[in-house]
Amino acid sequence: MLCRIEINAQALTNNYRVLQAKAGKSVVIPVLKANAYGHGLKESFAILKKESPPWIAVNYVSEAEILRDLGFKGRLLIVGPAVERGFTKADELELDLVVGNMDLLKSWANRPGKCRVHVKIETGMSRQGILPEDVDEALAYFSEKKVTPTGVCTHFANVEDVTDQSYALHQMSGFETAIAKFHAAGFTKVLKHAASSASSLIMDSSLFDMARVGVSLYGVWPSKLTKVSYLQLNAKVASLLPVLEWKTEITTLKKVHVGQYIGYGCTFRANREMDIAVLPVGYNEGYPRIAGEGPAYVLIRGERCPIVGRICMNMMMVDVTHTSKNLHVGDEVVLIGKSVDETVSAGDLANWSKTIHYEIFTKLHPDIPRVIV
Ligand SMILES: *Cc1c(COP(=O)(O)O)cnc(C)c1O
């Protein structure tokens, strides 16, 4: 591909340390699902392993297998849906599975094996988990079969989109009801975890034994409101540093005359003489097609260059008329990142595309080379 993703090793290490310091005694579990949020699973692991994280979380057993093959000997938490046919592989890799339905909890309890289970509690998201009132039934079954669950966990539905955390506190009380049942049944050493990035940053009471931290590890705030909430609680903002920069190059420079159209659907017509640069990145590579509806910009030598016309599968066109400097084929173009004094963040691209930075990251094509810098 004619673009690359630069992964800043220092930034990733910094963020891990900042988040672990913030979490205090709670253990930060770096979440490396979705190809490490587009940052590259192998590359991100190569950087993080120097910090010896005791736990890593991924979504799939297949992702855990890659990490085992790369030599990771720590604990691997599978946050994605567990399925019965995944148990054998999970035994082999000695994984920690999150299990959120009664039938599967019982079939786990009924079989000898090396994989461990974290019981997911449904507290308000209607996605995964057994209800707090059904916990007794599961625990009675575990006692009868003489097996011990390793963890108990839940997930917040609405921390990122609000500054008033009453819904999360409501979820927390359901979680605490479940925890009390574990303790009462004698499962006193069970590991408790609920927090992801936003809650770990702004709700200390959500930290419990471990915090599953994804997006902030990559140096971005889960949302603007999370940052605002953080500043209401802290004197200054946590120093999270963006880890990823996405860069490409100019492949063609051309003149477009008054009246000429640019791109599919002839949605853009030049009303002045224009200099256009063609870039070898389109929606296949992960640049959102909707961004072509504008306004959206790329950076060339520190200047914002607007995208003109629709974004194609593997190409896009940008207006470089205003850049006074002499541009050349092969010049660097920044799609996400910094160029001289200008920055386009993943959040900017998400705003222009009516989505969230999480989706921008995960749509970056896996074949784009990830280069550690
Ligand atoms: C993805 C995920 C996380 C991490 O969320 P961030 O907001 O990226 O920190 C935590 N827990 C679960 C269950 C997840 O699926």
mmCIF file of C-alpha atoms and ligand atoms in Angstrom:
data_model
loop_
_atom_site.group_PDB
_atom_site.id
_atom_site.type_symbol
_atom_site.label_atom_id
_atom_site.label_comp_id
_atom_site.label_asym_id
_atom_site.label_seq_id
_atom_site.Cartn_x
_atom_site.Cartn_y
_atom_site.Cartn_z
ATOM 1 C CA MET A 1 0.000 0.000 0.000
ATOM 2 C CA LEU A 2 1.105 3.564 -0.594
ATOM 3 C CA CYS A 3 0.450 4.741 2.922
ATOM 4 C CA ARG A 4 1.799 3.853 6.333
ATOM 5 C CA ILE A 5 0.830 4.042 9.959
ATOM 6 C CA GLU A 6 3.507 5.218 12.346
ATOM 7 C CA ILE A 7 3.243 3.878 15.873
ATOM 8 C CA ASN A 8 4.986 5.986 18.474
ATOM 9 C CA ALA A 9 6.510 3.552 20.959
ATOM 10 C CA GLN A 10 7.251 6.234 23.544
ATOM 11 C CA ALA A 11 3.679 7.517 23.464
ATOM 12 C CA LEU A 12 2.209 4.046 23.969
ATOM 13 C CA THR A 13 4.580 3.345 26.860
ATOM 14 C CA ASN A 14 3.810 6.747 28.381
ATOM 15 C CA ASN A 15 0.058 6.178 28.190
ATOM 16 C CA TYR A 16 0.296 2.738 29.774
ATOM 17 C CA ARG A 17 2.334 4.176 32.647
ATOM 18 C CA VAL A 18 0.044 7.202 33.106
ATOM 19 C CA LEU A 19 -3.069 5.004 33.158
ATOM 20 C CA GLN A 20 -1.498 2.472 35.515
ATOM 21 C CA ALA A 21 -0.421 5.286 37.853
ATOM 22 C CA LYS A 22 -3.956 6.698 37.743
ATOM 23 C CA ALA A 23 -5.417 3.257 38.496
ATOM 24 C CA GLY A 24 -3.239 2.896 41.586
ATOM 25 C CA LYS A 25 -3.560 -0.579 43.094
ATOM 26 C CA SER A 26 -5.965 -1.677 40.387
ATOM 27 C CA VAL A 27 -4.185 -3.557 37.580
ATOM 28 C CA VAL A 28 -4.517 -2.016 34.117
ATOM 29 C CA ILE A 29 -5.356 -4.603 31.472
ATOM 30 C CA PRO A 30 -4.312 -3.223 28.075
ATOM 31 C CA VAL A 31 -7.057 -4.021 25.570
ATOM 32 C CA LEU A 32 -5.505 -5.078 22.258
ATOM 33 C CA LYS A 33 -8.657 -6.206 20.461
ATOM 34 C CA ALA A 34 -9.489 -5.081 16.917
ATOM 35 C CA ASN A 35 -5.838 -5.225 15.864
ATOM 36 C CA ALA A 36 -4.974 -3.054 18.869
ATOM 37 C CA TYR A 37 -7.603 -0.501 17.803
ATOM 38 C CA GLY A 38 -6.000 -0.446 14.365
ATOM 39 C CA HIS A 39 -2.536 0.217 15.760
ATOM 40 C CA GLY A 40 -1.328 -3.310 14.922
ATOM 41 C CA LEU A 41 -1.576 -6.172 17.410
ATOM 42 C CA LYS A 42 1.967 -7.409 16.882
ATOM 43 C CA GLU A 43 3.513 -3.959 16.877
ATOM 44 C CA SER A 44 1.613 -2.775 19.944
ATOM 45 C CA PHE A 45 2.475 -5.966 21.812
ATOM 46 C CA ALA A 46 6.156 -5.620 20.830
ATOM 47 C CA ILE A 47 6.165 -2.209 22.551
ATOM 48 C CA LEU A 48 4.025 -3.091 25.565
ATOM 49 C CA LYS A 49 5.779 -6.328 26.447
ATOM 50 C CA LYS A 50 8.744 -4.261 27.672
ATOM 51 C CA GLU A 51 6.426 -3.040 30.435
ATOM 52 C CA SER A 52 5.552 -6.653 31.351
ATOM 53 C CA PRO A 53 1.790 -6.203 31.703
ATOM 54 C CA PRO A 54 0.471 -9.091 33.822
ATOM 55 C CA TRP A 55 -2.765 -9.215 31.795
ATOM 56 C CA ILE A 56 -3.828 -8.397 28.221
ATOM 57 C CA ALA A 57 -7.402 -8.415 26.898
ATOM 58 C CA VAL A 58 -8.516 -9.262 23.367
ATOM 59 C CA ASN A 59 -11.877 -10.076 21.816
ATOM 60 C CA TYR A 60 -11.182 -13.407 20.121
ATOM 61 C CA VAL A 61 -9.402 -16.614 21.074
ATOM 62 C CA SER A 62 -7.606 -16.305 17.715
ATOM 63 C CA GLU A 63 -6.100 -12.983 18.834
ATOM 64 C CA ALA A 64 -4.977 -14.586 22.082
ATOM 65 C CA GLU A 65 -3.318 -17.351 20.086
ATOM 66 C CA ILE A 66 -1.261 -14.776 18.177
ATOM 67 C CA LEU A 67 -0.074 -13.323 21.488
ATOM 68 C CA ARG A 68 0.816 -16.770 22.862
ATOM 69 C CA ASP A 69 2.763 -17.454 19.636
ATOM 70 C CA LEU A 70 4.598 -14.175 20.205
ATOM 71 C CA GLY A 71 5.621 -15.469 23.603
ATOM 72 C CA PHE A 72 3.164 -13.762 25.955
ATOM 73 C CA LYS A 73 3.024 -15.833 29.131
ATOM 74 C CA GLY A 74 0.788 -13.554 31.182
ATOM 75 C CA ARG A 75 -2.952 -13.809 31.618
ATOM 76 C CA LEU A 76 -5.150 -13.347 28.559
ATOM 77 C CA LEU A 77 -8.717 -12.180 29.026
ATOM 78 C CA ILE A 78 -11.166 -12.814 26.189
ATOM 79 C CA VAL A 79 -13.780 -10.062 26.431
ATOM 80 C CA GLY A 80 -15.727 -11.198 23.373
ATOM 81 C CA PRO A 81 -18.586 -13.700 23.507
ATOM 82 C CA ALA A 82 -17.473 -17.143 24.663
ATOM 83 C CA VAL A 83 -18.825 -20.145 22.781
ATOM 84 C CA GLU A 84 -18.737 -23.792 23.771
ATOM 85 C CA ARG A 85 -16.593 -24.811 20.813
ATOM 86 C CA GLY A 86 -13.940 -22.331 21.968
ATOM 87 C CA PHE A 87 -13.311 -24.119 25.270
ATOM 88 C CA THR A 88 -10.752 -26.627 23.949
ATOM 89 C CA LYS A 89 -8.531 -23.955 22.450
ATOM 90 C CA ALA A 90 -9.008 -21.835 25.551
ATOM 91 C CA ASP A 91 -7.754 -24.752 27.666
ATOM 92 C CA GLU A 92 -4.734 -25.216 25.460
ATOM 93 C CA LEU A 93 -3.844 -21.510 25.642
ATOM 94 C CA GLU A 94 -4.840 -21.246 29.332
ATOM 95 C CA LEU A 95 -7.158 -18.324 28.712
ATOM 96 C CA ASP A 96 -9.500 -16.368 30.966
ATOM 97 C CA LEU A 97 -12.953 -16.285 29.384
ATOM 98 C CA VAL A 98 -15.724 -13.832 30.115
ATOM 99 C CA VAL A 99 -18.907 -15.908 30.245
ATOM 100 C CA GLY A 100 -22.282 -14.253 30.454
ATOM 101 C CA ASN A 101 -24.935 -16.900 30.121
ATOM 102 C CA MET A 102 -26.116 -19.578 32.515
ATOM 103 C CA ASP A 103 -25.965 -22.546 30.138
ATOM 104 C CA LEU A 104 -22.374 -21.843 29.210
ATOM 105 C CA LEU A 105 -21.385 -21.260 32.838
ATOM 106 C CA LYS A 106 -22.835 -24.665 33.689
ATOM 107 C CA SER A 107 -21.156 -26.455 30.818
ATOM 108 C CA TRP A 108 -17.843 -24.895 31.870
ATOM 109 C CA ALA A 109 -18.412 -26.089 35.446
ATOM 110 C CA ASN A 110 -19.143 -29.591 34.135
ATOM 111 C CA ARG A 111 -15.881 -30.175 32.364
ATOM 112 C CA PRO A 112 -12.341 -30.410 33.608
ATOM 113 C CA GLY A 113 -10.106 -27.910 31.844
ATOM 114 C CA LYS A 114 -7.500 -25.247 32.197
ATOM 115 C CA CYS A 115 -9.460 -22.262 30.990
ATOM 116 C CA ARG A 116 -10.775 -19.923 33.667
ATOM 117 C CA VAL A 117 -14.039 -18.097 33.841
ATOM 118 C CA HIS A 118 -15.064 -14.564 34.724
ATOM 119 C CA VAL A 119 -18.795 -14.323 35.317
ATOM 120 C CA LYS A 120 -20.252 -11.377 33.459
ATOM 121 C CA ILE A 121 -23.045 -9.541 35.243
ATOM 122 C CA GLU A 122 -25.770 -7.788 33.273
ATOM 123 C CA THR A 123 -26.210 -4.421 34.979
ATOM 124 C CA GLY A 124 -27.716 -2.179 32.341
ATOM 125 C CA MET A 125 -26.445 -2.703 28.825
ATOM 126 C CA SER A 126 -28.499 -5.717 27.717
ATOM 127 C CA ARG A 127 -25.540 -7.215 25.929
ATOM 128 C CA GLN A 128 -23.725 -9.867 27.926
ATOM 129 C CA GLY A 129 -24.188 -11.231 31.390
ATOM 130 C CA ILE A 130 -26.454 -12.914 33.895
ATOM 131 C CA LEU A 131 -28.689 -10.777 36.064
ATOM 132 C CA PRO A 132 -27.611 -10.106 39.668
ATOM 133 C CA GLU A 133 -30.650 -12.082 40.838
ATOM 134 C CA ASP A 134 -29.478 -15.147 38.887
ATOM 135 C CA VAL A 135 -26.012 -15.160 40.449
ATOM 136 C CA ASP A 136 -27.061 -17.464 43.324
ATOM 137 C CA GLU A 137 -28.081 -20.170 40.891
ATOM 138 C CA ALA A 138 -24.701 -20.071 39.134
ATOM 139 C CA LEU A 139 -22.791 -20.042 42.411
ATOM 140 C CA ALA A 140 -24.768 -22.983 43.808
ATOM 141 C CA TYR A 141 -23.888 -24.918 40.669
ATOM 142 C CA PHE A 142 -20.187 -24.033 40.984
ATOM 143 C CA SER A 143 -20.201 -25.172 44.628
ATOM 144 C CA GLU A 144 -21.874 -28.430 43.731
ATOM 145 C CA LYS A 145 -19.317 -29.117 40.977
ATOM 146 C CA LYS A 146 -16.447 -27.889 43.164
ATOM 147 C CA VAL A 147 -15.185 -25.326 40.650
ATOM 148 C CA THR A 148 -14.157 -21.746 41.311
ATOM 149 C CA PRO A 149 -14.768 -18.810 39.004
ATOM 150 C CA THR A 150 -11.730 -16.558 38.664
ATOM 151 C CA GLY A 151 -13.505 -13.271 38.156
ATOM 152 C CA VAL A 152 -16.719 -11.336 38.186
ATOM 153 C CA CYS A 153 -17.185 -8.388 35.865
ATOM 154 C CA THR A 154 -19.553 -5.956 34.225
ATOM 155 C CA HIS A 155 -19.400 -3.194 31.619
ATOM 156 C CA PHE A 156 -20.708 0.375 31.680
ATOM 157 C CA ALA A 157 -23.138 1.515 29.020
ATOM 158 C CA ASN A 158 -23.099 5.254 29.419
ATOM 159 C CA VAL A 159 -19.996 6.843 30.913
ATOM 160 C CA GLU A 160 -18.549 8.436 27.780
ATOM 161 C CA ASP A 161 -21.629 10.350 26.691
ATOM 162 C CA VAL A 162 -22.536 12.131 29.917
ATOM 163 C CA THR A 163 -21.035 14.180 32.733
ATOM 164 C CA ASP A 164 -23.682 12.987 35.201
ATOM 165 C CA GLN A 165 -22.711 9.427 36.124
ATOM 166 C CA SER A 166 -25.963 8.381 37.763
ATOM 167 C CA TYR A 167 -26.562 5.570 35.261
ATOM 168 C CA ALA A 168 -23.095 4.140 35.883
ATOM 169 C CA LEU A 169 -23.697 4.358 39.624
ATOM 170 C CA HIS A 170 -26.949 2.470 39.138
ATOM 171 C CA GLN A 171 -25.005 -0.203 37.235
ATOM 172 C CA MET A 172 -22.396 -0.266 39.965
ATOM 173 C CA SER A 173 -24.992 -1.029 42.604
ATOM 174 C CA GLY A 174 -26.192 -4.050 40.595
ATOM 175 C CA PHE A 175 -22.572 -5.160 40.289
ATOM 176 C CA GLU A 176 -22.020 -4.770 44.020
ATOM 177 C CA THR A 177 -25.108 -6.857 44.739
ATOM 178 C CA ALA A 178 -23.575 -9.622 42.620
ATOM 179 C CA ILE A 179 -20.180 -9.290 44.327
ATOM 180 C CA ALA A 180 -21.802 -9.637 47.747
ATOM 181 C CA LYS A 181 -23.317 -12.923 46.599
ATOM 182 C CA PHE A 182 -19.920 -14.246 45.515
ATOM 183 C CA HIS A 183 -18.486 -13.340 48.900
ATOM 184 C CA ALA A 184 -21.424 -14.867 50.778
ATOM 185 C CA ALA A 185 -20.998 -18.114 48.819
ATOM 186 C CA GLY A 186 -17.350 -18.282 49.865
ATOM 187 C CA PHE A 187 -15.815 -17.071 46.597
ATOM 188 C CA THR A 188 -13.928 -14.335 48.385
ATOM 189 C CA LYS A 189 -10.859 -14.181 46.153
ATOM 190 C CA VAL A 190 -12.805 -13.529 42.973
ATOM 191 C CA LEU A 191 -11.243 -10.775 40.818
ATOM 192 C CA LYS A 192 -13.611 -7.878 40.249
ATOM 193 C CA HIS A 193 -13.474 -5.636 37.192
ATOM 194 C CA ALA A 194 -15.809 -3.143 35.578
ATOM 195 C CA ALA A 195 -13.915 -0.124 34.274
ATOM 196 C CA SER A 196 -12.836 0.721 30.743
ATOM 197 C CA SER A 197 -10.982 3.906 29.723
ATOM 198 C CA ALA A 198 -13.599 6.513 30.630
ATOM 199 C CA SER A 199 -14.632 5.039 33.958
ATOM 200 C CA SER A 200 -11.023 4.381 34.969
ATOM 201 C CA LEU A 201 -10.238 8.054 34.336
ATOM 202 C CA ILE A 202 -13.212 9.668 36.051
ATOM 203 C CA MET A 203 -14.760 7.151 38.476
ATOM 204 C CA ASP A 204 -12.267 5.868 41.019
ATOM 205 C CA SER A 205 -14.968 3.736 42.600
ATOM 206 C CA SER A 206 -15.166 1.705 39.369
ATOM 207 C CA LEU A 207 -11.548 0.546 39.505
ATOM 208 C CA PHE A 208 -11.933 -2.603 41.674
ATOM 209 C CA ASP A 209 -9.087 -5.136 41.145
ATOM 210 C CA MET A 210 -8.498 -4.500 37.463
ATOM 211 C CA ALA A 211 -9.398 -1.986 34.739
ATOM 212 C CA ARG A 212 -9.736 -2.932 31.066
ATOM 213 C CA VAL A 213 -8.285 0.034 29.235
ATOM 214 C CA GLY A 214 -8.536 0.362 25.469
ATOM 215 C CA VAL A 215 -8.863 3.640 23.652
ATOM 216 C CA SER A 216 -6.938 5.814 26.136
ATOM 217 C CA LEU A 217 -3.964 3.516 25.899
ATOM 218 C CA TYR A 218 -3.697 4.749 22.330
ATOM 219 C CA GLY A 219 -3.534 8.329 23.571
ATOM 220 C CA VAL A 220 -7.017 9.647 22.941
ATOM 221 C CA TRP A 221 -9.818 10.586 25.304
ATOM 222 C CA PRO A 222 -12.903 8.389 25.100
ATOM 223 C CA SER A 223 -14.942 11.538 24.460
ATOM 224 C CA LYS A 224 -14.870 15.299 25.021
ATOM 225 C CA LEU A 225 -17.220 14.891 27.960
ATOM 226 C CA THR A 226 -14.828 12.440 29.606
ATOM 227 C CA LYS A 227 -12.089 15.061 29.343
ATOM 228 C CA VAL A 228 -14.399 17.740 30.753
ATOM 229 C CA SER A 229 -15.345 15.436 33.634
ATOM 230 C CA TYR A 230 -11.693 14.667 34.266
ATOM 231 C CA LEU A 231 -10.909 18.387 34.525
ATOM 232 C CA GLN A 232 -13.708 18.856 37.036
ATOM 233 C CA LEU A 233 -11.963 16.311 39.251
ATOM 234 C CA ASN A 234 -8.305 17.045 38.566
ATOM 235 C CA ALA A 235 -6.173 20.182 38.390
ATOM 236 C CA LYS A 236 -4.743 19.325 35.002
ATOM 237 C CA VAL A 237 -5.418 16.977 32.186
ATOM 238 C CA ALA A 238 -3.730 13.527 32.102
ATOM 239 C CA SER A 239 -0.886 13.503 29.585
ATOM 240 C CA LEU A 240 -2.203 11.000 27.082
ATOM 241 C CA LEU A 241 -0.187 11.138 23.858
ATOM 242 C CA PRO A 242 -1.639 10.056 20.496
ATOM 243 C CA VAL A 243 0.210 6.917 19.403
ATOM 244 C CA LEU A 244 -0.757 6.758 15.746
ATOM 245 C CA GLU A 245 -0.019 8.878 12.688
ATOM 246 C CA TRP A 246 -1.360 7.960 9.268
ATOM 247 C CA LYS A 247 0.667 9.221 6.339
ATOM 248 C CA THR A 248 0.686 8.942 2.595
ATOM 249 C CA GLU A 249 2.248 10.727 -0.365
ATOM 250 C CA ILE A 250 1.195 12.747 -3.395
ATOM 251 C CA THR A 251 1.022 10.425 -6.401
ATOM 252 C CA THR A 252 -0.153 12.963 -9.010
ATOM 253 C CA LEU A 253 -0.380 16.761 -9.282
ATOM 254 C CA LYS A 254 -2.660 18.321 -11.872
ATOM 255 C CA LYS A 255 -4.354 21.514 -12.974
ATOM 256 C CA VAL A 256 -8.137 21.631 -13.081
ATOM 257 C CA HIS A 257 -9.730 24.422 -15.112
ATOM 258 C CA VAL A 258 -12.892 26.410 -14.474
ATOM 259 C CA GLY A 259 -15.947 24.246 -15.192
ATOM 260 C CA GLN A 260 -14.210 20.871 -14.871
ATOM 261 C CA TYR A 261 -15.621 18.229 -12.546
ATOM 262 C CA ILE A 262 -13.731 16.285 -9.893
ATOM 263 C CA GLY A 263 -14.565 12.702 -8.922
ATOM 264 C CA TYR A 264 -17.481 10.268 -9.175
ATOM 265 C CA GLY A 265 -20.952 11.689 -9.535
ATOM 266 C CA CYS A 266 -19.522 15.044 -10.666
ATOM 267 C CA THR A 267 -20.380 16.401 -7.243
ATOM 268 C CA PHE A 268 -17.600 18.999 -7.343
ATOM 269 C CA ARG A 269 -17.136 21.534 -10.143
ATOM 270 C CA ALA A 270 -14.210 23.932 -10.227
ATOM 271 C CA ASN A 271 -15.278 27.587 -10.250
ATOM 272 C CA ARG A 272 -11.661 28.733 -10.451
ATOM 273 C CA GLU A 273 -8.337 27.446 -11.696
ATOM 274 C CA MET A 274 -7.228 24.758 -9.246
ATOM 275 C CA ASP A 275 -4.174 22.711 -8.373
ATOM 276 C CA ILE A 276 -5.196 19.225 -7.312
ATOM 277 C CA ALA A 277 -3.165 16.473 -5.654
ATOM 278 C CA VAL A 278 -4.278 12.879 -6.053
ATOM 279 C CA LEU A 279 -3.631 10.697 -2.998
ATOM 280 C CA PRO A 280 -3.426 6.871 -3.014
ATOM 281 C CA VAL A 281 -5.871 6.381 -0.126
ATOM 282 C CA GLY A 282 -9.611 5.780 -0.270
ATOM 283 C CA TYR A 283 -12.359 4.079 1.641
ATOM 284 C CA ASN A 284 -10.744 0.683 1.112
ATOM 285 C CA GLU A 285 -7.735 1.818 3.126
ATOM 286 C CA GLY A 286 -10.090 3.089 5.825
ATOM 287 C CA TYR A 287 -10.634 6.756 4.998
ATOM 288 C CA PRO A 288 -14.388 7.231 5.535
ATOM 289 C CA ARG A 289 -16.183 7.849 2.245
ATOM 290 C CA ILE A 290 -18.615 10.199 3.917
ATOM 291 C CA ALA A 291 -15.761 12.592 4.729
ATOM 292 C CA GLY A 292 -15.820 13.505 1.025
ATOM 293 C CA GLU A 293 -19.075 15.347 1.649
ATOM 294 C CA GLY A 294 -16.828 17.809 3.451
ATOM 295 C CA PRO A 295 -15.491 19.795 4.961
ATOM 296 C CA ALA A 296 -12.509 17.520 5.642
ATOM 297 C CA TYR A 297 -8.801 18.160 5.338
ATOM 298 C CA VAL A 298 -5.449 16.493 4.998
ATOM 299 C CA LEU A 299 -2.171 18.181 5.908
ATOM 300 C CA ILE A 300 0.613 18.927 3.463
ATOM 301 C CA ARG A 301 3.647 20.808 4.753
ATOM 302 C CA GLY A 302 1.675 22.131 7.672
ATOM 303 C CA GLU A 303 -1.251 23.411 5.603
ATOM 304 C CA ARG A 304 -4.825 22.176 5.557
ATOM 305 C CA CYS A 305 -5.843 20.949 2.130
ATOM 306 C CA PRO A 306 -9.573 20.282 1.660
ATOM 307 C CA ILE A 307 -10.790 17.062 0.100
ATOM 308 C CA VAL A 308 -12.669 17.771 -3.118
ATOM 309 C CA GLY A 309 -15.154 15.420 -4.776
ATOM 310 C CA ARG A 310 -16.141 11.998 -3.551
ATOM 311 C CA ILE A 311 -13.608 9.708 -1.962
ATOM 312 C CA CYS A 312 -12.901 6.762 -4.251
ATOM 313 C CA MET A 313 -12.096 3.174 -3.294
ATOM 314 C CA ASN A 314 -8.326 3.655 -3.397
ATOM 315 C CA MET A 315 -7.843 7.354 -4.113
ATOM 316 C CA MET A 316 -8.936 10.839 -3.184
ATOM 317 C CA MET A 317 -8.362 14.323 -4.539
ATOM 318 C CA VAL A 318 -7.375 17.341 -2.466
ATOM 319 C CA ASP A 319 -7.183 21.042 -3.276
ATOM 320 C CA VAL A 320 -3.615 22.345 -3.053
ATOM 321 C CA THR A 321 -4.132 25.603 -4.964
ATOM 322 C CA HIS A 322 -3.489 27.709 -1.894
ATOM 323 C CA THR A 323 -0.223 26.061 -0.902
ATOM 324 C CA SER A 324 2.269 28.621 -2.015
ATOM 325 C CA LYS A 325 5.188 26.223 -1.819
ATOM 326 C CA ASN A 326 6.247 24.101 -4.742
ATOM 327 C CA LEU A 327 4.760 20.681 -4.232
ATOM 328 C CA HIS A 328 6.166 17.528 -5.785
ATOM 329 C CA VAL A 329 4.979 14.021 -6.445
ATOM 330 C CA GLY A 330 6.144 11.940 -3.475
ATOM 331 C CA ASP A 331 5.662 14.732 -0.910
ATOM 332 C CA GLU A 332 4.351 13.555 2.452
ATOM 333 C CA VAL A 333 0.656 13.929 3.275
ATOM 334 C CA VAL A 334 -0.653 13.555 6.825
ATOM 335 C CA LEU A 335 -4.130 12.017 7.102
ATOM 336 C CA ILE A 336 -4.079 11.701 10.894
ATOM 337 C CA GLY A 337 -1.330 13.351 12.902
ATOM 338 C CA LYS A 338 0.812 16.447 12.992
ATOM 339 C CA SER A 339 2.401 18.426 10.203
ATOM 340 C CA VAL A 340 4.495 21.436 11.272
ATOM 341 C CA ASP A 341 2.031 23.302 13.544
ATOM 342 C CA GLU A 342 -1.199 21.774 12.264
ATOM 343 C CA THR A 343 -2.860 18.624 13.575
ATOM 344 C CA VAL A 344 -5.637 16.397 12.352
ATOM 345 C CA SER A 345 -6.679 14.082 15.155
ATOM 346 C CA ALA A 346 -8.564 10.819 14.823
ATOM 347 C CA GLY A 347 -11.343 12.696 16.621
ATOM 348 C CA ASP A 348 -11.383 15.396 13.904
ATOM 349 C CA LEU A 349 -11.690 12.788 11.188
ATOM 350 C CA ALA A 350 -14.427 11.085 13.213
ATOM 351 C CA ASN A 351 -16.355 14.375 13.543
ATOM 352 C CA TRP A 352 -16.130 15.053 9.820
ATOM 353 C CA SER A 353 -17.383 11.521 9.196
ATOM 354 C CA LYS A 354 -20.227 11.487 11.738
ATOM 355 C CA THR A 355 -18.659 8.656 13.713
ATOM 356 C CA ILE A 356 -16.331 8.137 16.695
ATOM 357 C CA HIS A 357 -12.551 7.796 16.715
ATOM 358 C CA TYR A 358 -12.922 4.164 17.841
ATOM 359 C CA GLU A 359 -14.438 3.385 14.444
ATOM 360 C CA ILE A 360 -11.849 5.419 12.529
ATOM 361 C CA PHE A 361 -9.095 3.362 14.193
ATOM 362 C CA THR A 362 -10.684 -0.021 13.669
ATOM 363 C CA LYS A 363 -11.432 0.626 9.994
ATOM 364 C CA LEU A 364 -7.772 1.255 9.154
ATOM 365 C CA HIS A 365 -6.957 -1.530 6.721
ATOM 366 C CA PRO A 366 -4.901 -4.287 8.378
ATOM 367 C CA ASP A 367 -2.566 -4.415 5.345
ATOM 368 C CA ILE A 368 -1.334 -0.861 5.885
ATOM 369 C CA PRO A 369 2.218 -1.238 7.192
ATOM 370 C CA ARG A 370 2.536 -0.323 10.874
ATOM 371 C CA VAL A 371 5.956 1.196 11.458
ATOM 372 C CA ILE A 372 7.239 1.624 14.999
ATOM 373 C CA VAL A 373 8.967 4.977 15.473
HETATM 374 C C1 LIG B 1 -13.469 -2.811 24.395
HETATM 375 C C2 LIG B 1 -13.748 -3.068 25.794
HETATM 376 C C3 LIG B 1 -13.098 -2.318 26.785
HETATM 377 C C4 LIG B 1 -12.198 -1.144 26.487
HETATM 378 O O1 LIG B 1 -12.977 -0.002 26.263
HETATM 379 P P1 LIG B 1 -12.300 1.436 26.031
HETATM 380 O O2 LIG B 1 -13.429 2.393 26.077
HETATM 381 O O3 LIG B 1 -11.670 1.381 24.682
HETATM 382 O O4 LIG B 1 -11.307 1.606 27.104
HETATM 383 C C5 LIG B 1 -13.325 -2.682 28.092
HETATM 384 N N1 LIG B 1 -14.155 -3.703 28.409
HETATM 385 C C6 LIG B 1 -14.812 -4.408 27.481
HETATM 386 C C7 LIG B 1 -15.716 -5.507 27.886
HETATM 387 C C8 LIG B 1 -14.642 -4.115 26.133
HETATM 388 O O5 LIG B 1 -15.303 -4.806 25.215
#
